[in-house]
Amino acid sequence: MSEFSLIAVIRERCAVAREDVRLGIGDDAALLVVPAGHQLVVSTDTLVAGVHFPASATAGDIGWKSLAVNLSDLAAMGATPAWATLALTLPKPDRRWIEEFSDGFAALAREFKLALVGGDTTQGPLSMTVTVHGFVPDGAALLRSGARVGDGIFVTGSLGDAAGGLRRLQVSDDEKSVASTSHSSEFLLQRLHRPPPRIAQGLQLRGRARSCIDVSDGLVADLGHICDASGVGAEINVDELPSSAALLATFDRDERRSLQLGGGDDYELCFTAPSSDASLVLGDLARSGCAATRIGRIVEGSGVHVVDGEGHPVAVPQKGFEHFRA
Ligand code: ADP
Ligand code: MG
């Protein structure tokens, strides 16, 4: 299979028509039109085999996740997705693999009417870099830097599921049969492999949230970025963190806390909003199909402080994932 027939497969399977794409895949570059009164929002993420997806992930899962993690960054900015480019490095030109990868990618691209407008295809160890482009009305983007003392802190969906799924993959088969039902494990693995980007929720939060980030490296690490960028501290109650039924059924309290505070890959939105707006914001999000939960408040100072329901400090078990950690 040649480089060009590979590109043809990707192009055909990921086809999404958009008016604002004047020239897509096929020339030296794409020609795109940004709507008047809007800013272009651009983000890039790379996935590397063995680092960002486990050996058990299917090609379809990898295609989905490579786009999902990028869309999650647009969601955190309050942006509407429009276009993507895909730089793909493959060990060998495997038609079946590329078809399944494309179908996983295309499932999300169609859902969000996102057009794949170009990319690059090379040979080497499996990895992929996706760049997404979206729009926000001038000045309406959600930033990390807007949190203020007194804001409530909120998170969409549930936390710890993806890290719980990864933990399930790492334990022996013996332990698995004792520790949880296969139904719970399947749910957690689905959350790991096919995270749903919270685009609709990011749009709802425009003009309402004061700050926002997506939880990719772990709640404490990512909320810490809001604190640093805003010059404030955060206090969260570990007993308020939203837990899925599958997480509750699979892990004991301490394991759960560790997964929810330090585990990555959830791709939920963590945001702050004035406490007086809380019921309005929560109502809007519930109607958008993904409820959010209040988990704490912004305080003076710096850093993320974790307490339990009785106000006792809780040790933060691990830091978020970092490449090049010494
Ligand atoms: P060039 O050599 O001019 O950089 P390529 O031969 O690499 O062009 O690519 C040909 C066309 O196919 C370009 O429009 C490019 O954007 C697109 N393309 C290449 N690889 C991919 C890919 N993995 N996904 C989407 N489009 C791709
Ligand atoms: Mg060229």
Short mmCIF file of C-alpha atoms and ligand atoms in Angstrom, two decimals:
data_model
loop_
_atom_site.label_atom_id
_atom_site.label_comp_id
_atom_site.label_asym_id
_atom_site.label_seq_id
_atom_site.Cartn_x
_atom_site.Cartn_y
_atom_site.Cartn_z
CA MET A 1 0.00 0.00 0.00
CA SER A 2 1.56 3.31 -1.11
CA GLU A 3 1.62 6.56 0.86
CA PHE A 4 -0.93 7.99 -1.57
CA SER A 5 -3.41 5.12 -1.34
CA LEU A 6 -3.12 5.42 2.45
CA ILE A 7 -3.97 9.11 2.28
CA ALA A 8 -6.86 8.27 -0.06
CA VAL A 9 -8.34 5.85 2.51
CA ILE A 10 -8.11 8.46 5.28
CA ARG A 11 -9.56 11.16 3.05
CA GLU A 12 -12.50 9.05 1.91
CA ARG A 13 -13.42 7.68 5.34
CA CYS A 14 -13.10 11.01 7.15
CA ALA A 15 -14.94 13.13 4.58
CA VAL A 16 -17.03 15.92 6.16
CA ALA A 17 -18.19 18.79 3.91
CA ARG A 18 -17.87 22.38 5.15
CA GLU A 19 -18.52 25.67 3.34
CA ASP A 20 -15.51 27.33 4.96
CA VAL A 21 -13.05 24.79 3.47
CA ARG A 22 -12.13 26.35 0.11
CA LEU A 23 -9.40 23.76 -0.47
CA GLY A 24 -8.90 20.61 1.62
CA ILE A 25 -6.68 17.53 1.26
CA GLY A 26 -4.83 17.29 -2.07
CA ASP A 27 -2.82 20.46 -2.61
CA ASP A 28 0.30 21.71 -0.80
CA ALA A 29 -1.83 23.39 1.86
CA ALA A 30 -5.46 23.96 2.80
CA LEU A 31 -7.37 27.22 2.28
CA LEU A 32 -9.80 28.03 5.09
CA VAL A 33 -12.10 30.92 5.95
CA VAL A 34 -12.51 32.17 9.54
CA PRO A 35 -15.95 33.76 10.13
CA ALA A 36 -16.00 37.54 10.72
CA GLY A 37 -15.98 38.63 14.35
CA HIS A 38 -14.36 35.39 15.52
CA GLN A 39 -10.95 34.33 16.74
CA LEU A 40 -9.24 31.17 15.51
CA VAL A 41 -8.52 28.74 18.37
CA VAL A 42 -5.68 26.26 17.63
CA SER A 43 -4.38 23.32 19.65
CA THR A 44 -2.05 20.34 19.02
CA ASP A 45 -1.62 17.03 20.86
CA THR A 46 0.56 14.03 20.05
CA LEU A 47 -0.18 10.41 21.01
CA VAL A 48 2.76 7.99 21.15
CA ALA A 49 2.29 4.18 21.25
CA GLY A 50 3.11 2.79 24.70
CA VAL A 51 2.92 6.24 26.32
CA HIS A 52 -0.58 7.52 25.49
CA PHE A 53 -2.39 4.32 24.60
CA PRO A 54 -1.89 0.77 25.95
CA ALA A 55 -1.26 -2.22 23.68
CA SER A 56 -4.91 -3.32 24.09
CA ALA A 57 -6.30 -0.17 22.41
CA THR A 58 -7.75 -0.96 18.98
CA ALA A 59 -6.94 1.12 15.88
CA GLY A 60 -10.49 2.52 16.13
CA ASP A 61 -9.93 3.54 19.76
CA ILE A 62 -6.66 5.24 18.81
CA GLY A 63 -8.31 7.16 15.96
CA TRP A 64 -11.08 8.31 18.31
CA LYS A 65 -8.74 9.30 21.12
CA SER A 66 -6.29 11.17 18.88
CA LEU A 67 -9.11 13.53 17.94
CA ALA A 68 -10.92 13.44 21.31
CA VAL A 69 -7.95 14.75 23.32
CA ASN A 70 -7.61 17.65 20.89
CA LEU A 71 -11.34 18.44 20.87
CA SER A 72 -11.18 18.46 24.66
CA ASP A 73 -8.74 21.40 24.47
CA LEU A 74 -11.19 23.28 22.24
CA ALA A 75 -13.99 22.48 24.71
CA ALA A 76 -11.92 23.93 27.55
CA MET A 77 -11.56 27.18 25.57
CA GLY A 78 -15.30 27.33 24.83
CA ALA A 79 -14.60 26.93 21.10
CA THR A 80 -16.69 25.45 18.28
CA PRO A 81 -14.63 22.85 16.35
CA ALA A 82 -14.08 23.39 12.61
CA TRP A 83 -10.98 21.75 11.10
CA ALA A 84 -8.13 19.36 11.86
CA THR A 85 -4.84 18.20 10.39
CA LEU A 86 -3.32 14.78 11.06
CA ALA A 87 0.39 13.90 11.05
CA LEU A 88 0.56 10.12 11.15
CA THR A 89 3.69 7.97 11.62
CA LEU A 90 3.18 4.24 10.98
CA PRO A 91 5.60 1.29 11.23
CA LYS A 92 4.05 -0.29 8.11
CA PRO A 93 1.26 0.58 5.66
CA ASP A 94 -1.47 -1.75 7.00
CA ARG A 95 -4.76 -1.14 5.15
CA ARG A 96 -7.01 -2.68 7.77
CA TRP A 97 -5.38 -0.73 10.57
CA ILE A 98 -5.69 2.55 8.68
CA GLU A 99 -9.36 1.87 7.85
CA GLU A 100 -10.22 1.21 11.48
CA PHE A 101 -8.19 4.18 12.68
CA SER A 102 -9.98 6.41 10.16
CA ASP A 103 -13.39 5.13 11.25
CA GLY A 104 -12.64 5.92 14.91
CA PHE A 105 -11.45 9.39 13.96
CA ALA A 106 -14.39 9.94 11.60
CA ALA A 107 -17.01 8.99 14.20
CA LEU A 108 -16.04 12.04 16.25
CA ALA A 109 -15.32 14.26 13.24
CA ARG A 110 -18.89 13.68 11.99
CA GLU A 111 -20.44 14.25 15.40
CA PHE A 112 -18.81 17.69 15.58
CA LYS A 113 -18.90 18.50 11.81
CA LEU A 114 -15.13 18.80 11.78
CA ALA A 115 -13.31 18.60 8.43
CA LEU A 116 -9.91 16.89 8.11
CA VAL A 117 -8.13 19.36 5.80
CA GLY A 118 -4.58 18.00 5.55
CA GLY A 119 -1.71 16.25 7.22
CA ASP A 120 1.44 14.27 6.69
CA THR A 121 2.14 10.53 6.48
CA THR A 122 5.51 9.06 7.42
CA GLN A 123 7.10 5.72 8.36
CA GLY A 124 8.46 5.09 11.87
CA PRO A 125 7.33 4.08 15.38
CA LEU A 126 3.54 4.49 15.73
CA SER A 127 2.50 8.00 16.74
CA MET A 128 0.08 10.68 15.60
CA THR A 129 -0.17 14.43 16.00
CA VAL A 130 -3.52 16.09 15.49
CA THR A 131 -3.97 19.85 15.27
CA VAL A 132 -7.50 21.16 15.71
CA HIS A 133 -8.90 24.55 14.78
CA GLY A 134 -12.07 26.10 16.13
CA PHE A 135 -13.74 29.48 16.59
CA VAL A 136 -14.84 31.71 19.44
CA PRO A 137 -16.55 35.09 19.13
CA ASP A 138 -13.91 37.82 19.69
CA GLY A 139 -12.89 37.90 23.35
CA ALA A 140 -15.24 35.09 24.46
CA ALA A 141 -12.67 32.30 25.03
CA LEU A 142 -12.52 30.58 28.43
CA LEU A 143 -9.05 30.99 29.97
CA ARG A 144 -7.18 29.48 32.90
CA SER A 145 -6.43 32.91 34.29
CA GLY A 146 -9.86 34.23 35.29
CA ALA A 147 -10.55 32.49 38.61
CA ARG A 148 -11.31 34.79 41.58
CA VAL A 149 -11.44 34.27 45.32
CA GLY A 150 -14.93 33.09 46.26
CA ASP A 151 -15.63 31.31 42.95
CA GLY A 152 -17.11 27.84 43.16
CA ILE A 153 -15.08 25.03 41.56
CA PHE A 154 -16.96 22.57 39.39
CA VAL A 155 -16.27 19.51 37.27
CA THR A 156 -18.35 17.87 34.51
CA GLY A 157 -19.19 14.14 34.40
CA SER A 158 -17.25 11.81 36.68
CA LEU A 159 -13.58 11.60 37.69
CA GLY A 160 -11.13 8.73 37.95
CA ASP A 161 -12.78 6.39 35.43
CA ALA A 162 -10.02 6.43 32.80
CA ALA A 163 -7.27 5.91 35.38
CA GLY A 164 -9.45 3.17 36.90
CA GLY A 165 -9.69 1.52 33.45
CA LEU A 166 -5.91 1.68 33.07
CA ARG A 167 -5.48 0.18 36.55
CA ARG A 168 -7.77 -2.71 35.54
CA LEU A 169 -5.51 -3.43 32.57
CA GLN A 170 -2.49 -3.54 34.83
CA VAL A 171 -3.76 -6.02 37.46
CA SER A 172 -3.57 -9.79 36.98
CA ASP A 173 -6.54 -11.75 35.63
CA ASP A 174 -7.01 -13.41 39.04
CA GLU A 175 -7.48 -10.12 40.84
CA LYS A 176 -9.82 -8.90 38.12
CA SER A 177 -12.42 -11.60 38.63
CA VAL A 178 -12.49 -10.92 42.39
CA ALA A 179 -12.36 -7.15 42.35
CA SER A 180 -15.14 -6.22 39.98
CA THR A 181 -17.79 -7.29 37.55
CA SER A 182 -16.85 -7.26 33.88
CA HIS A 183 -19.60 -4.72 33.28
CA SER A 184 -17.84 -2.14 35.45
CA SER A 185 -14.46 -2.90 33.89
CA GLU A 186 -15.92 -2.46 30.43
CA PHE A 187 -17.37 0.92 31.37
CA LEU A 188 -14.03 2.08 32.79
CA LEU A 189 -12.13 0.89 29.70
CA GLN A 190 -14.62 2.66 27.44
CA ARG A 191 -13.95 5.86 29.40
CA LEU A 192 -10.20 5.31 28.90
CA HIS A 193 -10.34 4.53 25.19
CA ARG A 194 -13.24 6.68 23.97
CA PRO A 195 -13.54 9.83 26.10
CA PRO A 196 -16.42 12.05 24.92
CA PRO A 197 -15.17 15.64 24.35
CA ARG A 198 -17.29 18.12 26.37
CA ILE A 199 -17.79 20.54 23.47
CA ALA A 200 -21.46 21.35 24.22
CA GLN A 201 -20.57 22.01 27.86
CA GLY A 202 -17.68 24.34 26.92
CA LEU A 203 -20.08 26.34 24.75
CA GLN A 204 -22.59 26.54 27.61
CA LEU A 205 -19.87 27.91 29.88
CA ARG A 206 -18.99 30.87 27.64
CA GLY A 207 -19.96 34.06 29.45
CA ARG A 208 -20.64 32.07 32.64
CA ALA A 209 -17.40 30.40 33.79
CA ARG A 210 -14.55 32.65 34.92
CA SER A 211 -11.88 30.03 34.21
CA CYS A 212 -11.76 26.57 32.65
CA ILE A 213 -9.33 23.71 31.90
CA ASP A 214 -9.77 20.15 30.71
CA VAL A 215 -8.65 17.41 33.11
CA SER A 216 -6.06 15.50 31.12
CA ASP A 217 -3.21 15.07 33.61
CA GLY A 218 -5.23 14.68 36.84
CA LEU A 219 -7.54 16.98 38.80
CA VAL A 220 -5.01 18.32 41.30
CA ALA A 221 -2.41 18.99 38.59
CA ASP A 222 -4.86 20.66 36.21
CA LEU A 223 -6.72 22.69 38.84
CA GLY A 224 -3.22 23.71 39.96
CA HIS A 225 -2.73 25.29 36.51
CA ILE A 226 -5.86 27.41 37.04
CA CYS A 227 -4.51 28.47 40.45
CA ASP A 228 -1.08 29.39 39.02
CA ALA A 229 -2.54 31.29 36.07
CA SER A 230 -5.09 33.14 38.24
CA GLY A 231 -2.87 33.84 41.27
CA VAL A 232 -5.24 32.09 43.70
CA GLY A 233 -5.53 28.88 45.72
CA ALA A 234 -8.18 26.15 45.63
CA GLU A 235 -9.82 24.05 48.32
CA ILE A 236 -11.62 20.91 47.23
CA ASN A 237 -13.58 18.31 49.19
CA VAL A 238 -12.59 14.79 48.18
CA ASP A 239 -15.97 13.47 49.33
CA GLU A 240 -17.74 15.70 46.77
CA LEU A 241 -15.83 14.37 43.73
CA PRO A 242 -18.29 12.82 41.25
CA SER A 243 -17.87 9.02 41.03
CA SER A 244 -19.37 6.66 38.47
CA ALA A 245 -21.18 3.57 39.70
CA ALA A 246 -18.45 1.49 38.03
CA LEU A 247 -15.68 3.26 39.94
CA LEU A 248 -17.57 2.81 43.23
CA ALA A 249 -18.09 -0.88 42.50
CA THR A 250 -14.47 -1.53 41.57
CA PHE A 251 -12.22 0.35 44.00
CA ASP A 252 -12.11 1.01 47.74
CA ARG A 253 -12.16 4.55 49.13
CA ASP A 254 -8.43 5.18 49.21
CA GLU A 255 -7.84 3.77 45.72
CA ARG A 256 -10.72 5.86 44.44
CA ARG A 257 -9.35 9.04 45.96
CA SER A 258 -5.96 8.38 44.42
CA LEU A 259 -7.50 7.79 40.96
CA GLN A 260 -9.75 10.84 41.19
CA LEU A 261 -7.14 13.28 42.47
CA GLY A 262 -4.10 12.12 40.54
CA GLY A 263 -5.28 9.95 37.64
CA GLY A 264 -5.28 11.46 34.15
CA ASP A 265 -7.14 10.98 30.89
CA ASP A 266 -10.68 11.84 32.06
CA TYR A 267 -11.08 14.82 29.68
CA GLU A 268 -13.77 16.37 31.85
CA LEU A 269 -13.95 20.16 32.22
CA CYS A 270 -12.91 21.76 35.51
CA PHE A 271 -14.13 25.36 35.78
CA THR A 272 -14.80 28.13 38.25
CA ALA A 273 -17.83 30.44 38.37
CA PRO A 274 -19.23 32.98 40.83
CA SER A 275 -20.99 31.09 43.61
CA SER A 276 -24.14 33.16 43.02
CA ASP A 277 -24.39 31.69 39.47
CA ALA A 278 -23.94 28.08 40.57
CA SER A 279 -27.53 26.89 40.23
CA LEU A 280 -27.91 28.59 36.83
CA VAL A 281 -24.70 27.03 35.49
CA LEU A 282 -25.48 23.60 36.89
CA GLY A 283 -28.99 23.69 35.42
CA ASP A 284 -27.69 24.61 31.94
CA LEU A 285 -25.12 21.84 32.02
CA ALA A 286 -27.60 19.22 33.18
CA ARG A 287 -29.83 20.17 30.22
CA SER A 288 -26.83 19.89 27.87
CA GLY A 289 -26.67 16.17 28.68
CA CYS A 290 -23.69 16.19 31.05
CA ALA A 291 -24.27 17.27 34.63
CA ALA A 292 -21.55 19.03 36.63
CA THR A 293 -20.76 18.87 40.34
CA ARG A 294 -19.50 21.51 42.74
CA ILE A 295 -16.29 20.23 44.34
CA GLY A 296 -14.86 23.23 46.17
CA ARG A 297 -14.02 26.91 46.15
CA ILE A 298 -11.29 29.33 45.14
CA VAL A 299 -9.42 30.80 48.13
CA GLU A 300 -6.63 33.27 48.72
CA GLY A 301 -3.09 31.93 48.50
CA SER A 302 -1.75 29.33 46.09
CA GLY A 303 -1.96 25.64 45.27
CA VAL A 304 -4.68 23.01 45.64
CA HIS A 305 -5.68 21.93 49.14
CA VAL A 306 -7.72 18.76 49.54
CA VAL A 307 -9.95 18.09 52.56
CA ASP A 308 -12.50 15.39 53.40
CA GLY A 309 -16.14 15.89 54.40
CA GLU A 310 -15.09 16.67 57.99
CA GLY A 311 -12.57 19.30 56.91
CA HIS A 312 -9.48 17.14 57.60
CA PRO A 313 -6.60 17.52 55.15
CA VAL A 314 -6.19 14.66 52.68
CA ALA A 315 -2.72 13.84 51.35
CA VAL A 316 -2.53 14.15 47.58
CA PRO A 317 -1.30 10.71 46.52
CA GLN A 318 0.48 11.41 43.26
CA LYS A 319 1.18 14.22 40.88
CA GLY A 320 -0.29 14.48 37.43
CA PHE A 321 1.46 12.84 34.53
CA GLU A 322 4.54 14.70 33.30
CA HIS A 323 6.91 13.82 30.48
CA PHE A 324 10.64 14.29 31.19
CA ARG A 325 10.06 14.05 34.96
CA ALA A 326 13.43 13.82 36.75
P1 ADP B 1 3.47 17.52 0.37
O1 ADP B 1 4.51 16.58 -0.12
O2 ADP B 1 3.17 18.66 -0.56
O3 ADP B 1 3.68 17.96 1.77
P2 ADP B 1 1.93 15.19 0.81
O4 ADP B 1 2.24 14.30 -0.32
O5 ADP B 1 2.59 14.95 2.12
O6 ADP B 1 2.11 16.68 0.36
O7 ADP B 1 0.36 15.16 1.06
C1 ADP B 1 -0.55 15.29 -0.01
C2 ADP B 1 -1.86 15.82 0.49
O8 ADP B 1 -2.41 14.89 1.42
C3 ADP B 1 -1.72 17.14 1.24
O9 ADP B 1 -2.87 17.92 0.98
C4 ADP B 1 -1.67 16.72 2.67
O10 ADP B 1 -2.17 17.73 3.52
C5 ADP B 1 -2.58 15.49 2.68
N1 ADP B 1 -2.21 14.49 3.69
C6 ADP B 1 -1.06 13.79 3.82
N2 ADP B 1 -1.09 12.94 4.84
C7 ADP B 1 -2.30 13.10 5.42
C8 ADP B 1 -2.95 12.53 6.55
N3 ADP B 1 -2.36 11.60 7.34
N4 ADP B 1 -4.20 12.95 6.85
C9 ADP B 1 -4.81 13.90 6.11
N5 ADP B 1 -4.27 14.47 5.03
C10 ADP B 1 -3.01 14.09 4.67
MG MG B 2 3.92 20.20 -0.65
#
